Tab-separated table of C-alpha atoms in Angstrom:
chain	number	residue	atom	x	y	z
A	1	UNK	CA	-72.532	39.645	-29.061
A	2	UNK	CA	-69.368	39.675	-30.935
A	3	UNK	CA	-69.142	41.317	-33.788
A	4	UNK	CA	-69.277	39.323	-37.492
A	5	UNK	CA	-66.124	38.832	-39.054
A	6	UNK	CA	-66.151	39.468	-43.169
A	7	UNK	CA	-63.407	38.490	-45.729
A	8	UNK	CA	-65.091	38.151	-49.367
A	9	UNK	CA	-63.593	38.355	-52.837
A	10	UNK	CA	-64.224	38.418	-56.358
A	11	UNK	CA	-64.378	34.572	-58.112
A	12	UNK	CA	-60.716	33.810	-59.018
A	13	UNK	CA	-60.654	33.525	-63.245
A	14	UNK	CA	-58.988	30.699	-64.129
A	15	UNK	CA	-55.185	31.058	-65.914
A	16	UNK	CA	-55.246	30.750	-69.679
A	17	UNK	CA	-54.901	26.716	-70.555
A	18	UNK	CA	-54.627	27.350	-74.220
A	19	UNK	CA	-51.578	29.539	-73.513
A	20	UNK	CA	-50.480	26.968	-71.105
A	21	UNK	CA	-50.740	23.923	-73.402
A	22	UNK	CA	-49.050	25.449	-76.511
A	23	UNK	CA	-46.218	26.098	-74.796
A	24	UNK	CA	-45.526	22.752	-73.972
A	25	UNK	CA	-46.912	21.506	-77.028
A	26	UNK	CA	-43.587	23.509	-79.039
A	27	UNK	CA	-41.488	22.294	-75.916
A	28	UNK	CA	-42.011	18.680	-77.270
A	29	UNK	CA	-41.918	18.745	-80.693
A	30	UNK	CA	-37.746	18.385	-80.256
A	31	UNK	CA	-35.648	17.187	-78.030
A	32	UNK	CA	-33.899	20.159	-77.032
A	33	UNK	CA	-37.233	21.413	-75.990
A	34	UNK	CA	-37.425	18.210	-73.941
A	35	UNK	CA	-34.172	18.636	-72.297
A	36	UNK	CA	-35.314	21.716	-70.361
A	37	UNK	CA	-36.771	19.654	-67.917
A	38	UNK	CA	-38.788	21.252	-64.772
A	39	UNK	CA	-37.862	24.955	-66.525
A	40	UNK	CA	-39.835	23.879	-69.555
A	41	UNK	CA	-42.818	23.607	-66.874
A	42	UNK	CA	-42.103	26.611	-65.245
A	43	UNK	CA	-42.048	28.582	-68.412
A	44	UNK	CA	-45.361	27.335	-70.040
A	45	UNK	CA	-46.944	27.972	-65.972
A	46	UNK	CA	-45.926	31.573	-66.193
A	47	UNK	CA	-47.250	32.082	-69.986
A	48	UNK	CA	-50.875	30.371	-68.647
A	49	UNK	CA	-51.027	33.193	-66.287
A	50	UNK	CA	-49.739	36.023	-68.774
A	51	UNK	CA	-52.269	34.471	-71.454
A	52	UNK	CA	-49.304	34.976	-74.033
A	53	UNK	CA	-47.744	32.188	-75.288
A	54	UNK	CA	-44.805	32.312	-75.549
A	55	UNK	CA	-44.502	34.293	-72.476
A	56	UNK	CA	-43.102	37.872	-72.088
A	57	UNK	CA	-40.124	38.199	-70.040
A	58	UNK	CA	-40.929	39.000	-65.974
A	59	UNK	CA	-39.692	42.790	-66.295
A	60	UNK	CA	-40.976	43.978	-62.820
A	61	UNK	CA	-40.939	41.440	-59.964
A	62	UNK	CA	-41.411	42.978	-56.198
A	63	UNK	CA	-40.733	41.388	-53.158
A	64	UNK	CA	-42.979	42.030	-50.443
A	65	UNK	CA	-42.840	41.377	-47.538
A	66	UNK	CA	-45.000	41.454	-44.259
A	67	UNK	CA	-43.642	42.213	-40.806
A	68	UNK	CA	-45.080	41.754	-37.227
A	69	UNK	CA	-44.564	41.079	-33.775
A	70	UNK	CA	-45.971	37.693	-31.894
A	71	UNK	CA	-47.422	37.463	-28.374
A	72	UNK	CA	-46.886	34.009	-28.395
A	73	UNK	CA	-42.666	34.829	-29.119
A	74	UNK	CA	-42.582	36.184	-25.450
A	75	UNK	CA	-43.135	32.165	-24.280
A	76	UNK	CA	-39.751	31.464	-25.742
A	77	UNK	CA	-40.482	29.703	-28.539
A	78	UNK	CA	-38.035	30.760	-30.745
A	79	UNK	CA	-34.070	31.030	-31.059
A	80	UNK	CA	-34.417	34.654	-31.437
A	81	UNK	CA	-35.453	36.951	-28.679
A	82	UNK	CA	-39.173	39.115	-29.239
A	83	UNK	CA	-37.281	42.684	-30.165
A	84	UNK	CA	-35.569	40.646	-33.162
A	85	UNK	CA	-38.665	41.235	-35.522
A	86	UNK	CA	-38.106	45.083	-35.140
A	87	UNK	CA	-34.458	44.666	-35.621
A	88	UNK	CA	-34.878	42.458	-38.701
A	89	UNK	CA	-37.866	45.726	-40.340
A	90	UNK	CA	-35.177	47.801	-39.933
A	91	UNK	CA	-32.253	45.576	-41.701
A	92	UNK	CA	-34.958	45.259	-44.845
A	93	UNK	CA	-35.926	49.203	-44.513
A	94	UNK	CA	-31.985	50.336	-44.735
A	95	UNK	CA	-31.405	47.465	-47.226
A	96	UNK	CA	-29.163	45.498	-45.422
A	97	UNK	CA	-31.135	42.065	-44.838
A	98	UNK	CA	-30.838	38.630	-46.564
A	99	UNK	CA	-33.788	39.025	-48.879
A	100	UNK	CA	-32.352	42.905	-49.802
A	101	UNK	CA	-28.940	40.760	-51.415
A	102	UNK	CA	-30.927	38.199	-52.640
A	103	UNK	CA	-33.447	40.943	-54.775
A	104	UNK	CA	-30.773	42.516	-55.811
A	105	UNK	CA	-29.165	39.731	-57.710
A	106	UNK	CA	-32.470	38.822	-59.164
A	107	UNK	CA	-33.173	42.649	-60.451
A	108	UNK	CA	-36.312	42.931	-58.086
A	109	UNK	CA	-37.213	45.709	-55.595
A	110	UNK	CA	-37.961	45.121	-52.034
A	111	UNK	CA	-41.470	46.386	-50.217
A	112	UNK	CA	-41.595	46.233	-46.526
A	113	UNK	CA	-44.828	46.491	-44.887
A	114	UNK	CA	-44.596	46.909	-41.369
A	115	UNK	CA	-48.351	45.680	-39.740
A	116	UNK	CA	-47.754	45.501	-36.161
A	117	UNK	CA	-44.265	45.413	-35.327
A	118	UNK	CA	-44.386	47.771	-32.141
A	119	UNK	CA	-47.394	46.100	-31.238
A	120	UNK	CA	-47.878	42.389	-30.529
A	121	UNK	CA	-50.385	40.192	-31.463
A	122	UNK	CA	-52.030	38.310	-28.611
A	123	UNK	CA	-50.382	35.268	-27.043
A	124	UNK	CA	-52.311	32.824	-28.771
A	125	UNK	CA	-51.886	30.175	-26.337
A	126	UNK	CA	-54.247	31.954	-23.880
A	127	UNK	CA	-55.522	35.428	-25.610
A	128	UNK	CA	-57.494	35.740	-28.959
A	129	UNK	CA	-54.794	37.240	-31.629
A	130	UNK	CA	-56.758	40.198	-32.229
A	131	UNK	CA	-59.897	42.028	-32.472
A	132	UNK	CA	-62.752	42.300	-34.971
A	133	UNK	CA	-61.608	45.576	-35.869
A	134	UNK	CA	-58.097	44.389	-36.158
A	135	UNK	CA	-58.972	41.383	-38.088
A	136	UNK	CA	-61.038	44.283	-40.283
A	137	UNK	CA	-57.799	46.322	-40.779
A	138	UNK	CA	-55.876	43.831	-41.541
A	139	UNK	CA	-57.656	41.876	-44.427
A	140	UNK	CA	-58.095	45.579	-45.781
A	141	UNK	CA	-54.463	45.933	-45.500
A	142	UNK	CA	-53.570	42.799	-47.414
A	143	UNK	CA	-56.125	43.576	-50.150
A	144	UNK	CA	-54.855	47.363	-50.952
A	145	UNK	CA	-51.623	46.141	-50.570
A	146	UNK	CA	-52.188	43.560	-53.270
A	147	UNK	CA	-54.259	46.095	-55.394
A	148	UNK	CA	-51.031	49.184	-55.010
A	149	UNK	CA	-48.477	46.669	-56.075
A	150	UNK	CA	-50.806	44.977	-59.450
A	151	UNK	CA	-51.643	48.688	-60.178
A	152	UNK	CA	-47.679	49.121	-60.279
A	153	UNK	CA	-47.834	47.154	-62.864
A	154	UNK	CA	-45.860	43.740	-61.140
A	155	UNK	CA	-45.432	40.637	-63.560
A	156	UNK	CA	-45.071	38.647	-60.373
A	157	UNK	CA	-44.948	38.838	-56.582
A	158	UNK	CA	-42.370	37.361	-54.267
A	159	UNK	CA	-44.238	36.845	-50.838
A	160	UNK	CA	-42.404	36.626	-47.476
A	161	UNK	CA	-43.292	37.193	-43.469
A	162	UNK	CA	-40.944	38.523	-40.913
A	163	UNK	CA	-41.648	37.745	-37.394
A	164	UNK	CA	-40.235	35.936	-34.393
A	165	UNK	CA	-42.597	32.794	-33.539
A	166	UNK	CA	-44.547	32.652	-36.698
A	167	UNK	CA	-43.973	29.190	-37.095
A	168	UNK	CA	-45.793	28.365	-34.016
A	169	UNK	CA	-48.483	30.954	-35.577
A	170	UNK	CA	-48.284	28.754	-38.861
A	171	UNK	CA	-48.180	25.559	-36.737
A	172	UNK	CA	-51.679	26.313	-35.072
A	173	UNK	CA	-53.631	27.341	-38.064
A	174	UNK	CA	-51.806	24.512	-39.938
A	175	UNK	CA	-52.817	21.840	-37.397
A	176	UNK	CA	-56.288	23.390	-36.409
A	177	UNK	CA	-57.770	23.239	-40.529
A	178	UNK	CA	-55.777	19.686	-41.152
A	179	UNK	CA	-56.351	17.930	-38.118
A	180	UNK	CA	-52.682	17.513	-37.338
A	181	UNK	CA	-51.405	16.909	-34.013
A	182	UNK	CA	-49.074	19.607	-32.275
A	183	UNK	CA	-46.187	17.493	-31.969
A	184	UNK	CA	-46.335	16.830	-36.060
A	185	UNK	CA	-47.150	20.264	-36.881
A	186	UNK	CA	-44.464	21.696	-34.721
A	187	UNK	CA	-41.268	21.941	-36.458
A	188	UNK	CA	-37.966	23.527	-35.537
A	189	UNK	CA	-37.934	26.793	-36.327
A	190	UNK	CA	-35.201	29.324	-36.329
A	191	UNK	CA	-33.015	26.388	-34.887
A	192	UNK	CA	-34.414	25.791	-31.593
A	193	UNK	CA	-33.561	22.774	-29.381
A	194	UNK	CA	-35.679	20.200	-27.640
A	195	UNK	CA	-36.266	22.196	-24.840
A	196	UNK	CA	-37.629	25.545	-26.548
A	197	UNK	CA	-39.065	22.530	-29.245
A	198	UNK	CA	-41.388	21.083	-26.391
A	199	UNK	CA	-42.513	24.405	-25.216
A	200	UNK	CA	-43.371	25.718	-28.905
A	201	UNK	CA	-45.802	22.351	-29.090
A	202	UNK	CA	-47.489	23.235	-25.469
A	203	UNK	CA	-48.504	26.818	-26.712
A	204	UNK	CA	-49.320	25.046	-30.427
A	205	UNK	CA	-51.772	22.678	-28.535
A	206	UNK	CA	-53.496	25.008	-26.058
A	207	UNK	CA	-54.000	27.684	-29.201
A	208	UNK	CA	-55.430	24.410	-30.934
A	209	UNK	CA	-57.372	23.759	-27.984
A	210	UNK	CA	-58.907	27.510	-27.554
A	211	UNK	CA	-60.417	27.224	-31.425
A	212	UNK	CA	-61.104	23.245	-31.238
A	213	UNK	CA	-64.985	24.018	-31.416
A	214	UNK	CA	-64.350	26.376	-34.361
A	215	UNK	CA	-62.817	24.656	-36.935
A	216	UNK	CA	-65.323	25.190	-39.973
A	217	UNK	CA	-65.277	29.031	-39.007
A	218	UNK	CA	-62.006	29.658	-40.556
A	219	UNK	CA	-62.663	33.751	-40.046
A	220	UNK	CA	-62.874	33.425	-36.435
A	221	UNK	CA	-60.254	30.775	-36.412
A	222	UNK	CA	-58.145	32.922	-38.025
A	223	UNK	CA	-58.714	35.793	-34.969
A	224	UNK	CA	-58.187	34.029	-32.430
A	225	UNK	CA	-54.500	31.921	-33.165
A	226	UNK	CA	-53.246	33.773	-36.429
A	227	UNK	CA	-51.999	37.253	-36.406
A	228	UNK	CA	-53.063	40.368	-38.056
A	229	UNK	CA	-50.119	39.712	-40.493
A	230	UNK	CA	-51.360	36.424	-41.463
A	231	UNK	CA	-54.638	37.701	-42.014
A	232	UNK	CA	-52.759	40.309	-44.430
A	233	UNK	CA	-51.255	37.930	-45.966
A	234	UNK	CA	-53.849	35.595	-47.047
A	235	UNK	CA	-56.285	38.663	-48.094
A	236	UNK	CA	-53.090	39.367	-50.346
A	237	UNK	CA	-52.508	36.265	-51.859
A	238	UNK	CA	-56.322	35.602	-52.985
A	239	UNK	CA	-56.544	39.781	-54.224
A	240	UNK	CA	-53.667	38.864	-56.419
A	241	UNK	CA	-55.291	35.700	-57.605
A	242	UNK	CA	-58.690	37.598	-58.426
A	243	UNK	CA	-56.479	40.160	-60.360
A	244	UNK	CA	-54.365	38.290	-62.344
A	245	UNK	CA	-51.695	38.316	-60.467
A	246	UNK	CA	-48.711	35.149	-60.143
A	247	UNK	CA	-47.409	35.193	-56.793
A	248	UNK	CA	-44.266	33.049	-55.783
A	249	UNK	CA	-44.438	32.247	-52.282
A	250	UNK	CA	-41.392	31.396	-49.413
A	251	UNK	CA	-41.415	29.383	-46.248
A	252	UNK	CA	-44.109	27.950	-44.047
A	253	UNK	CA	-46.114	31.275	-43.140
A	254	UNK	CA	-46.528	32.085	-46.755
A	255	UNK	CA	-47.555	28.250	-46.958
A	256	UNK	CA	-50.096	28.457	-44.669
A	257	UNK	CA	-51.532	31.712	-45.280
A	258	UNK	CA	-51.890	30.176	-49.041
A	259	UNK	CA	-53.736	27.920	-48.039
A	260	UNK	CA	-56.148	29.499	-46.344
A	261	UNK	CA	-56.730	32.042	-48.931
A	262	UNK	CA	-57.429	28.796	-50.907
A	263	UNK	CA	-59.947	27.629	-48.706
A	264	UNK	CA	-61.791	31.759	-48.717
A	265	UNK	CA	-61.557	31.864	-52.929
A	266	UNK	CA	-61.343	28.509	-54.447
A	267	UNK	CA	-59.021	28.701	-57.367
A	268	UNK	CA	-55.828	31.005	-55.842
A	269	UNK	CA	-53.302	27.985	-55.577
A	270	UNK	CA	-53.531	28.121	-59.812
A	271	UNK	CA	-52.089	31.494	-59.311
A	272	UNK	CA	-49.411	30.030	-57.029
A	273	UNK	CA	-45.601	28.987	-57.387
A	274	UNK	CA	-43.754	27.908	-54.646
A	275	UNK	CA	-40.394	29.002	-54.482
A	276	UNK	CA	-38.556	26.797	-52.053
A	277	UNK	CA	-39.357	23.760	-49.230
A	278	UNK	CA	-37.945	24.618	-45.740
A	279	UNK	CA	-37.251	21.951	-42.821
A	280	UNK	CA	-40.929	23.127	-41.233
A	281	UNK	CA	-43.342	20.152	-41.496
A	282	UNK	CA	-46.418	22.402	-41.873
A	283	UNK	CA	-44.843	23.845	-45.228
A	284	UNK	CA	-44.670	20.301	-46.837
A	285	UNK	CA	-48.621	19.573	-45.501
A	286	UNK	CA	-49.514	22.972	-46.869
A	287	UNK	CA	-47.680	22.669	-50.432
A	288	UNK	CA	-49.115	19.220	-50.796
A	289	UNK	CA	-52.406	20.132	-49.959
A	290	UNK	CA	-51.930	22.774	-52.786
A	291	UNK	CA	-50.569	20.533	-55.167
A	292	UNK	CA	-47.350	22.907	-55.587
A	293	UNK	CA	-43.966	21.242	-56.632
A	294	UNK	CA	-41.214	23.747	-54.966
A	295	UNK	CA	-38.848	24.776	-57.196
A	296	UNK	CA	-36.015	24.021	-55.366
A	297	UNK	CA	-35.506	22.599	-51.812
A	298	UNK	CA	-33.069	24.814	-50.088
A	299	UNK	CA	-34.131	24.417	-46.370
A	300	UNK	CA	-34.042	27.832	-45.687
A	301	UNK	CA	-36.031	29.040	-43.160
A	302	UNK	CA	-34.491	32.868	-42.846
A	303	UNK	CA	-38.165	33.742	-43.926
A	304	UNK	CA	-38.283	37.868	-45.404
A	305	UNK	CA	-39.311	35.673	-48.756
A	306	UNK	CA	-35.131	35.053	-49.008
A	307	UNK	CA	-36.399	30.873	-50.548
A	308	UNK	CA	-38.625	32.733	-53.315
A	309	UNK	CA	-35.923	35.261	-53.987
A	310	UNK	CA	-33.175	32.676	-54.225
A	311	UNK	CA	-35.270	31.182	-56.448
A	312	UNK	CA	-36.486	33.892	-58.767
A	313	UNK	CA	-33.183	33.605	-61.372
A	314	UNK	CA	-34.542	30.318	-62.381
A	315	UNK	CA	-38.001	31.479	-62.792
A	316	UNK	CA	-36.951	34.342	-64.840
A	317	UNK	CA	-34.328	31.953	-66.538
A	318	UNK	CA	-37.347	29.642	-67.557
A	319	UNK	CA	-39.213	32.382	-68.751
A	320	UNK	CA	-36.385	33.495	-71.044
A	321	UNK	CA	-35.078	30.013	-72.407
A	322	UNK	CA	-38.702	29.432	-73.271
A	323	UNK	CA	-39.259	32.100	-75.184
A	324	UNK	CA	-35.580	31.648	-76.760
A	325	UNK	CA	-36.630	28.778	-78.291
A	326	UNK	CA	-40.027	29.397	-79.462
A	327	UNK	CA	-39.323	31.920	-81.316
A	328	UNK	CA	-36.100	29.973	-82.670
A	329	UNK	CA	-38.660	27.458	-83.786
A	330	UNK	CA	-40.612	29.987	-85.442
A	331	UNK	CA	-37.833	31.560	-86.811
A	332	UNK	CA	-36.593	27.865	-88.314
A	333	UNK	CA	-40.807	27.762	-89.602
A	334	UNK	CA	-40.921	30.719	-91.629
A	335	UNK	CA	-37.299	29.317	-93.035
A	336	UNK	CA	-38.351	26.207	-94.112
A	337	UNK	CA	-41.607	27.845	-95.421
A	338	UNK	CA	-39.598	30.172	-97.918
A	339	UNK	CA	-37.191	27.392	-98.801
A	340	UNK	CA	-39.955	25.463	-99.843
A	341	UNK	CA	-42.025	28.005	-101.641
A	342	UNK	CA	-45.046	27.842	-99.171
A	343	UNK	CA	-46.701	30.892	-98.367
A	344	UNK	CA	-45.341	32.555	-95.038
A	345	UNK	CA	-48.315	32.979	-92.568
């Protein structure tokens, strides 16, 4: 008898509305307030999940980001070769990657956590991704993980994965909860032809295949064709959620992994802005399924959360030209107050 798999949290609180709602409502009252377009949204989003309206500038933002190693990459499903996720831990660790240049410009710091780079996940095609245990270890991973960086004292969390053939990881967890074919799911990738293309959707369909009689049992779903990464990530996600927490997510993995923390505690995608759409159809399903509006399409699929840190200037730009001009407006208040003799509340 196998053992019983166990993922639980706290009920996610629901982000403060009133907060929410009075920033727009001063973002209306004039047109310059108007003019600010999708930032106005952003801003008034962020002070809903501060509860401060209007909302405090994001002083510490980290980027985290999850790395592992694929069974499934050693089919060839990728443009990269298996021994690239190890090479691309140690760019991030000596501060040399994409997302390292990209955190830097925005003023946030970079976390790597490394959860099984030197050892792969089972080839999900034919193999079971990982144990109970593992599955155990690695949803207690993601939920310290999530609990060190809020303790920290974050104001937001950039999300990325590292990992050759995660999008064919994302692809069967994607297609096995949605009921999406392999060849829709399957997307492109690191930039792989039509060959390498129609052998990522054979190893998409016969993980789909292996789990087709477990679809409701997303635990067990999730340890047979996910990874112990993915399982990370998604205890991450809905610990951040149940704490508080904002978390601006990248590319497909972070996608999927949303929303299947989602589907485990109800209420996380209110805690969730998505940073950037990438060419991978599964992202798109996943973001629409959450009802997220990416903040900018940049078709990026680098992954190492490099979409949500290109992005992050024009959150924290939101953040700032909202509160700019709330407090101009209450600046211009008390004014016309004392012009006009009225008491000054």
């Amino acid at each position: 008898m196998s053992t019983p798999l166990s993922l639980a949290f706290d009920p996610v609180p629901a982000p403060d509305a009133s907060a929410e709602a009075a920033v727009q409502s001063a973002l209306t009252q004039n047109p310059r307030g108007l003019s600010f377009g999708r930032l106005a949204g952003i801003g008034a989003w962020v002070a809903g999940r501060q509860g401060e309206a209007p909302p405090r500038p994001l002083g510490t933002v980290r980027v985290v980001v999850f790395a592992a190693s694929h069974g499934i990459a050693q089919r060839g499903v990728s443009a990269f070769t298996p021994d690239a996720s190890a090479v691309q831990a140690q760019e991030i660790q000596s501060g040399a990657a994409p997302v390292c240049a990209l955190a830097r410009n925005a003023g946030a710091s970079v976390r790597l956590i490394d959860v099984n780079v030197d050892a792969p996940s089972g080839p999900i095609d034919v193999d079971d991704a990982m144990s109970p245990d593992e599955f155990e270890r690695a949803a207690q991973l993601g939920k310290s993980a999530a609990d060190h960086e809020i303790d920290s004292g974050s104001d937001l969390i950039v999300l990325g994965d590292l990992g050759v053939g995660n999008t064919t990881v994302a692809a069967a967890v994607m297609g096995t909860f949605t009921f999406t074919e392999p060849a829709v799911a399957v997307g492109r990738g690191s930039g792989i032809n039509d060959e390498v293309w129609k052998t990522k959707v054979a190893a998409v369909r016969d993980a789909m295949f292996r789990v087709r009689d477990q679809r409701e049992d997303v635990l067990e779903v999730l340890r047979r064709i996910s990874a112990p990464d993915f399982v990370a990530l998604t205890a991450f996600i809905a610990q951040c959620a149940v704490r508080r927490t904002p978390v601006l997510i990248d590319g497909a993995y972070t996608a999927v992994a949303a929303y299947t923390a989602e589907r485990l505690a109800p209420g996380t995608k209110e805690w969730l802005l998505a940073g950037q759409l990438s060419p991978e159809p599964c992202h798109m399903v996943c973001l629409q399924a959450l009802d997220l509006t990416p903040v900018a399409a940049l078709d990026m699929s680098t992954g190492q959360a490099t979409g949500g840190a290109a992005t992050l200037p024009l959150v924290k730009a939101a953040v700032d030209l909202v509160r700019d001009e709330m407090r101009a407006q209450a600046s211009q208040q008390a004014d016309n107050q004392a012009a006009s003799g009225d008491p000054v509340l």
